[in-house]
XYZ file of C-alpha atoms in Angstrom:
436
model
C -17.393 -8.417 -6.631
C -15.098 -10.195 -4.465
C -15.289 -13.735 -4.363
C -12.990 -16.891 -4.017
C -13.337 -20.783 -4.647
C -11.353 -23.737 -5.667
C -9.905 -24.070 -8.998
C -9.648 -26.823 -11.725
C -6.487 -27.367 -13.832
C -7.704 -28.218 -17.778
C -7.750 -32.400 -17.829
C -8.278 -34.543 -21.210
C -11.787 -33.271 -22.571
C -14.653 -35.337 -24.715
C -15.625 -33.421 -26.967
C -19.232 -32.479 -26.520
C -22.434 -31.800 -29.271
C -22.140 -29.611 -31.009
C -25.416 -27.795 -32.114
C -26.078 -27.051 -35.772
C -23.455 -29.371 -36.816
C -23.701 -32.161 -39.178
C -22.625 -32.828 -42.763
C -22.896 -30.983 -45.188
C -26.088 -32.168 -46.700
C -27.682 -31.828 -43.827
C -26.820 -28.554 -42.578
C -29.818 -26.625 -43.890
C -31.947 -28.917 -41.878
C -29.982 -28.921 -39.103
C -30.457 -24.887 -39.243
C -34.398 -25.044 -39.920
C -34.220 -27.723 -36.878
C -32.595 -24.644 -34.613
C -34.995 -21.888 -36.081
C -37.979 -24.180 -34.669
C -37.051 -24.752 -31.430
C -35.932 -20.567 -31.217
C -39.501 -20.208 -31.466
C -40.607 -22.580 -29.437
C -42.276 -21.657 -26.708
C -39.278 -22.704 -23.446
C -38.134 -22.042 -19.941
C -34.676 -21.583 -19.010
C -33.538 -22.176 -15.301
C -31.068 -20.073 -14.219
C -29.237 -20.627 -10.613
C -27.369 -17.580 -9.105
C -26.667 -15.435 -6.627
C -27.092 -11.702 -5.113
C -29.921 -10.280 -5.701
C -28.640 -6.512 -5.971
C -25.407 -7.905 -8.435
C -26.009 -11.349 -10.154
C -30.281 -11.755 -10.406
C -30.296 -8.675 -11.162
C -28.494 -8.676 -14.536
C -30.166 -11.811 -15.115
C -33.106 -10.786 -14.734
C -32.557 -7.244 -16.679
C -31.172 -9.663 -19.834
C -34.570 -11.754 -19.307
C -36.404 -8.299 -20.147
C -33.960 -7.500 -23.176
C -34.282 -10.663 -24.522
C -37.873 -11.910 -24.471
C -38.903 -8.049 -26.783
C -37.679 -10.564 -29.678
C -38.554 -13.775 -28.058
C -41.482 -13.449 -26.143
C -42.198 -17.215 -25.839
C -38.797 -17.400 -24.245
C -39.289 -16.981 -20.152
C -36.054 -16.955 -17.768
C -36.744 -18.059 -14.162
C -34.302 -17.353 -11.997
C -33.388 -19.402 -9.021
C -31.517 -17.764 -6.068
C -29.020 -20.074 -5.202
C -25.792 -19.387 -3.216
C -22.385 -20.336 -3.883
C -21.509 -22.586 -1.933
C -25.129 -24.177 -2.203
C -25.189 -24.281 -6.561
C -21.690 -25.861 -6.240
C -23.057 -28.333 -4.123
C -25.842 -29.283 -5.738
C -24.156 -29.646 -8.489
C -21.302 -32.120 -7.451
C -24.166 -34.139 -6.198
C -26.073 -34.227 -9.356
C -23.097 -34.945 -11.301
C -21.238 -37.761 -9.157
C -24.726 -39.733 -9.146
C -25.240 -39.171 -12.493
C -28.497 -37.488 -12.326
C -29.061 -34.531 -13.987
C -32.769 -33.543 -13.478
C -32.608 -31.165 -11.460
C -30.420 -29.413 -12.661
C -31.060 -25.872 -14.761
C -30.038 -25.285 -18.148
C -27.644 -22.306 -16.845
C -25.229 -21.928 -13.770
C -23.377 -18.898 -12.617
C -20.452 -20.349 -11.634
C -17.052 -18.501 -10.015
C -13.713 -18.504 -12.463
C -11.873 -20.309 -9.751
C -13.827 -22.978 -10.023
C -15.056 -23.577 -13.404
C -11.459 -25.701 -15.000
C -11.972 -27.357 -11.632
C -15.720 -28.597 -12.850
C -15.146 -28.992 -16.610
C -12.148 -31.127 -15.823
C -13.982 -33.563 -13.291
C -16.976 -33.459 -15.200
C -16.359 -33.047 -18.865
C -19.988 -34.250 -20.460
C -22.110 -31.684 -18.071
C -21.089 -28.357 -19.397
C -21.519 -27.275 -23.541
C -18.758 -25.920 -25.563
C -19.498 -22.542 -26.681
C -17.020 -22.364 -29.271
C -19.089 -21.282 -33.203
C -22.222 -20.740 -30.673
C -20.678 -17.197 -29.008
C -17.922 -14.706 -29.777
C -15.826 -14.711 -27.137
C -13.129 -12.983 -28.732
C -14.932 -9.811 -27.736
C -14.106 -10.447 -24.367
C -11.282 -9.484 -22.332
C -8.937 -12.560 -23.285
C -7.860 -13.445 -19.363
C -10.879 -13.390 -18.202
C -12.401 -16.479 -21.471
C -8.890 -18.227 -20.478
C -10.403 -19.210 -17.158
C -12.882 -21.065 -19.154
C -10.854 -22.246 -21.563
C -9.613 -25.765 -21.538
C -7.928 -27.637 -24.766
C -9.181 -25.303 -27.367
C -13.211 -25.811 -25.832
C -14.771 -22.814 -24.349
C -16.918 -22.799 -21.374
C -17.890 -20.208 -19.816
C -19.421 -17.166 -21.353
C -17.525 -13.844 -19.027
C -19.733 -11.625 -16.130
C -18.660 -9.192 -14.216
C -14.902 -7.564 -14.479
C -12.226 -8.243 -11.724
C -10.003 -5.906 -13.463
C -7.853 -4.552 -10.842
C -7.170 -0.843 -10.375
C -5.107 1.858 -8.533
C -7.884 3.906 -6.373
C -6.441 7.188 -4.783
C -7.092 9.695 -2.208
C -6.552 12.558 -3.956
C -6.516 14.882 -1.026
C -4.129 12.853 0.677
C -1.991 12.906 -2.164
C -2.226 16.826 -2.081
C -1.685 16.952 1.189
C 2.115 15.446 0.618
C 2.341 17.210 -2.844
C 1.818 14.046 -4.813
C -0.635 14.049 -7.386
C -2.464 10.123 -8.989
C -0.066 10.833 -12.755
C 3.015 10.421 -10.317
C 1.424 6.552 -10.030
C 0.369 6.111 -13.589
C 2.297 3.071 -15.491
C 4.778 2.507 -12.442
C 6.570 -0.425 -10.748
C 5.721 -1.178 -7.374
C 9.681 -0.501 -6.343
C 8.363 3.137 -6.795
C 5.383 2.641 -5.447
C 6.911 1.879 -2.021
C 8.578 5.105 -2.424
C 5.970 7.405 -2.729
C 3.886 5.695 -0.344
C 6.799 6.646 1.930
C 6.474 9.942 1.249
C 2.576 10.098 2.152
C 3.430 8.145 5.006
C 5.976 10.942 6.014
C 4.080 13.754 4.704
C 0.068 12.827 6.091
C 1.153 10.536 8.297
C -1.518 7.827 6.557
C -0.387 3.647 5.727
C -0.117 4.498 1.842
C -2.257 1.093 1.415
C -3.376 -2.133 3.579
C -3.965 -5.844 2.917
C -5.224 -8.844 5.088
C -1.693 -10.058 7.038
C -2.357 -13.719 6.037
C -3.471 -13.829 2.694
C -2.011 -13.122 0.079
C -3.651 -11.030 -2.202
C -1.670 -8.734 -2.726
C 0.721 -11.137 -4.440
C -1.387 -12.812 -6.502
C -2.617 -9.253 -7.659
C 1.617 -8.976 -8.788
C 1.653 -12.769 -10.490
C -1.353 -11.993 -12.353
C 0.291 -9.061 -14.101
C 3.553 -10.568 -14.558
C 1.218 -13.290 -16.453
C 3.250 -15.863 -14.284
C 1.737 -18.158 -11.508
C 1.998 -20.816 -8.319
C 2.127 -23.286 -11.036
C 4.255 -23.309 -14.747
C 2.709 -24.194 -18.183
C 3.232 -27.926 -17.205
C 0.672 -28.164 -13.775
C 4.099 -28.102 -12.122
C 4.925 -26.430 -8.510
C 5.909 -22.906 -9.561
C 7.225 -21.556 -6.427
C 10.471 -21.496 -4.453
C 12.249 -20.361 -8.302
C 9.319 -17.666 -8.936
C 10.629 -14.306 -9.867
C 7.534 -12.451 -9.612
C 6.535 -14.248 -6.301
C 10.212 -13.760 -4.518
C 10.350 -9.718 -5.998
C 6.999 -8.981 -5.131
C 7.246 -10.445 -2.141
C 10.035 -8.883 -0.802
C 8.404 -5.850 -2.294
C 5.411 -6.474 -0.009
C 6.903 -7.076 3.209
C 9.397 -3.934 3.054
C 5.743 -1.639 3.098
C 4.958 -3.617 5.659
C 7.872 -3.661 8.193
C 8.647 0.240 7.721
C 4.601 0.756 7.716
C 3.710 2.058 4.737
C 1.549 -1.089 4.300
C -0.824 -1.285 7.338
C -1.337 -5.277 8.132
C -4.976 -5.979 9.085
C -6.711 -8.944 10.796
C -9.486 -9.795 8.338
C -11.338 -8.413 5.021
C -13.749 -6.026 8.232
C -10.823 -4.646 9.382
C -9.535 -4.383 5.804
C -12.825 -3.004 4.744
C -13.193 -0.584 7.868
C -8.598 1.198 6.859
C -10.428 2.691 3.270
C -13.807 3.838 4.553
C -12.541 5.388 7.912
C -8.978 7.428 5.959
C -6.303 4.508 6.991
C -4.474 4.805 3.329
C -3.763 6.345 0.804
C -5.000 4.219 -2.137
C -6.039 0.727 -2.737
C -5.171 -1.079 -5.338
C -7.860 -4.030 -5.740
C -10.510 -4.908 -7.886
C -13.115 -3.106 -9.509
C -16.398 -3.822 -7.130
C -14.303 -1.715 -4.664
C -16.014 0.949 -6.244
C -19.459 0.445 -4.681
C -17.219 -0.003 -1.092
C -15.352 2.872 -1.495
C -18.169 5.379 -2.431
C -20.459 4.749 0.704
C -18.406 7.450 2.232
C -20.358 10.277 1.613
C -18.069 12.276 2.943
C -14.707 11.343 0.337
C -16.499 12.988 -2.168
C -15.083 13.782 -5.538
C -11.566 12.729 -3.168
C -10.854 9.899 -5.279
C -9.057 8.555 -8.485
C -7.958 5.440 -10.247
C -4.771 4.405 -12.257
C -3.669 1.661 -13.652
C -1.879 -1.088 -11.295
C 1.792 -0.790 -10.186
C 3.776 -3.914 -12.051
C 7.650 -5.902 -11.335
C 10.189 -5.532 -12.874
C 10.359 -8.958 -14.238
C 10.517 -9.771 -17.764
C 6.770 -9.588 -19.192
C 5.936 -7.295 -15.733
C 2.377 -4.761 -16.971
C 0.016 -2.732 -15.646
C -3.209 -4.698 -14.993
C -4.019 -7.221 -12.982
C -7.769 -8.844 -12.352
C -8.916 -10.087 -8.701
C -12.553 -11.702 -8.234
C -15.388 -12.194 -10.815
C -17.490 -15.350 -12.239
C -19.211 -16.783 -16.372
C -22.445 -17.593 -17.261
C -22.193 -21.924 -17.480
C -24.520 -23.526 -20.236
C -25.507 -27.186 -18.892
C -24.830 -29.989 -21.379
C -28.179 -31.897 -20.005
C -30.889 -28.593 -20.887
C -33.540 -29.276 -23.648
C -32.621 -25.443 -24.230
C -29.592 -25.933 -25.075
C -29.586 -23.634 -27.857
C -32.097 -21.109 -26.720
C -30.132 -20.811 -23.237
C -26.853 -19.869 -26.162
C -28.612 -17.186 -27.935
C -29.936 -15.848 -25.104
C -26.207 -15.451 -23.578
C -25.172 -14.475 -27.026
C -27.708 -12.068 -27.992
C -28.137 -10.569 -24.069
C -24.435 -10.728 -21.759
C -21.774 -11.196 -25.265
C -23.906 -8.945 -27.148
C -25.962 -6.347 -26.167
C -24.865 -2.585 -24.514
C -28.155 -2.060 -23.334
C -27.262 -4.363 -20.497
C -24.614 -3.141 -19.395
C -25.330 0.704 -20.019
C -28.898 -0.726 -17.742
C -26.729 -2.481 -15.145
C -24.214 -0.442 -14.605
C -25.470 2.787 -12.440
C -27.590 0.114 -9.898
C -25.017 -2.669 -9.183
C -21.285 -1.553 -10.658
C -21.310 -5.005 -12.823
C -18.181 -3.378 -14.680
C -17.947 -5.517 -18.171
C -15.748 -7.431 -19.842
C -16.997 -7.129 -23.282
C -15.192 -4.768 -24.186
C -17.425 -3.269 -26.759
C -19.334 -2.074 -23.827
C -17.134 0.779 -23.422
C -18.507 2.269 -25.918
C -21.596 2.722 -24.365
C -22.537 6.111 -22.758
C -23.415 4.584 -19.931
C -19.063 3.757 -19.806
C -18.633 6.889 -20.861
C -19.641 9.140 -17.747
C -17.751 10.715 -15.357
C -18.109 9.177 -12.245
C -18.613 12.180 -9.400
C -18.117 10.782 -6.760
C -14.588 10.649 -8.651
C -14.290 13.745 -8.921
C -15.599 13.194 -12.776
C -13.187 10.720 -13.526
C -14.602 7.943 -16.968
C -13.603 5.243 -14.707
C -15.867 2.975 -16.153
C -14.074 3.517 -19.634
C -10.913 3.053 -17.669
C -11.196 -0.589 -16.356
C -13.486 -1.765 -19.455
C -10.017 -0.982 -21.069
C -7.594 -2.418 -18.439
C -9.310 -5.345 -18.709
C -8.393 -5.861 -22.240
C -4.585 -5.984 -21.091
C -4.237 -8.592 -18.653
C -2.392 -11.557 -19.088
C -3.778 -14.796 -19.433
C -2.726 -17.178 -16.322
C -3.408 -20.977 -15.901
C -4.427 -21.562 -12.503
C -3.647 -25.087 -11.589
C -5.980 -27.314 -9.985
C -4.324 -27.198 -6.705
C -4.252 -23.074 -6.863
C -6.052 -22.582 -3.467
C -3.616 -25.216 -1.871
C -0.807 -23.246 -2.942
C -2.383 -20.007 -2.080
C -3.097 -21.350 1.562
C 0.729 -22.318 1.895
C 2.288 -19.045 0.021
C -0.115 -17.211 3.001
C 1.772 -19.234 5.032
C 4.892 -17.931 3.966
C 4.002 -14.707 3.535
C 3.029 -14.969 7.690
C 6.312 -16.604 8.452
C 8.063 -14.703 6.350
C 6.460 -10.951 7.753
C 7.456 -12.612 11.240
C 11.571 -13.133 10.315
C 11.616 -15.382 7.674
C 14.070 -14.890 4.758
C 11.845 -14.986 1.809
C 13.987 -17.626 0.441
C 12.703 -19.956 2.560
C 9.936 -19.328 3.476
C 8.922 -19.889 -0.622
C 10.819 -23.691 -0.178
C 8.393 -24.431 2.513
C 5.562 -23.785 0.448
C 6.902 -25.370 -2.998
C 7.554 -28.336 -0.888
C 4.163 -28.355 1.037
C 2.149 -27.951 -2.496
C 4.042 -31.509 -3.951
C 3.680 -33.196 -0.956
C -0.246 -32.252 -1.440
C -0.528 -32.962 -5.427
C 1.629 -35.924 -4.360
C 5.057 -35.355 -6.562
């Protein structure tokens, strides 16, 4: 699902308490104590939002876990993201954790900021939950100084969603769009526009979503590895913005004013493709008259060194609060459900479209079934495969300030400014905000 929030950069952290670790002489006792805790009646309180997506998934996970752990009850409290973040910050700022739950759902773009600002508030997962089986781009959201603080949930992996009927009118096929560059995508878009009169793609004019997808796929971002602003001389950003501006200017890309207009451009057949997160499956599938006329392939790439045909956009993850009195139970619960149950992902996929970043889920029956709306293509299996190939990037504490300034640069470029001048201005403004 498309979700945005402010994002943080890693800071030096104080090591959290690690359950079950101690001197060698106490290993057996620690293990016995952990087993005893798991057998005690306990309630896990979870804060998350969206009845049909996150809440539904958590409740299904609770059912699966309860079969083998009947003494554990999971109490899901519906908490809109904005309220959740505000309550979290208010409690942690006041050093009063008495009202906090055991587990929270956190938007990926806010995880590092929260951990950076409150390093003792969240429980490290290292040695407790196996994160090696998740797509590593997703794991990176919760990694700070070698410690991991989040269990990945929904997948924001991108794909190129294609209207096969419109491609056929232009004499093209899905194969023409596989493993291509953005420059080639632009060329094919011109053919589609000429032959069908349709735009190849659409994006919201003042949002740099397209460029962010390009950057992620190239393994770079608005900041370098040291947290310094990397905008004015960022080769991937320069190339990406140049291609995007050209597509808008020659009518290959439809520039829309807002999210509703973007959705409308897809659903009413104005465009022949969409390049965005996999949560687009639910939006695209609402149009019964287009059933069987859609397919997917991977994302176009830039020509800079290290660029790939895989990217992401959006997502959230589960975190355990250090203040929880049931940390061992919370860890065990997440480890055996969201980090260990094919059954869970098979259950929630058909109803919610919640595509996993837990790679073993790709081998489940649900992920291997063809999707009739997409002409029988096994889209979920492909999307999970794509997610395992997305480059990892670090976003920085001023990510959304940078995003906003690059959005201004996009508008400026589309109004006639040069890419270089617009990005220099964006760089200067972000440096000013950061006090550099």
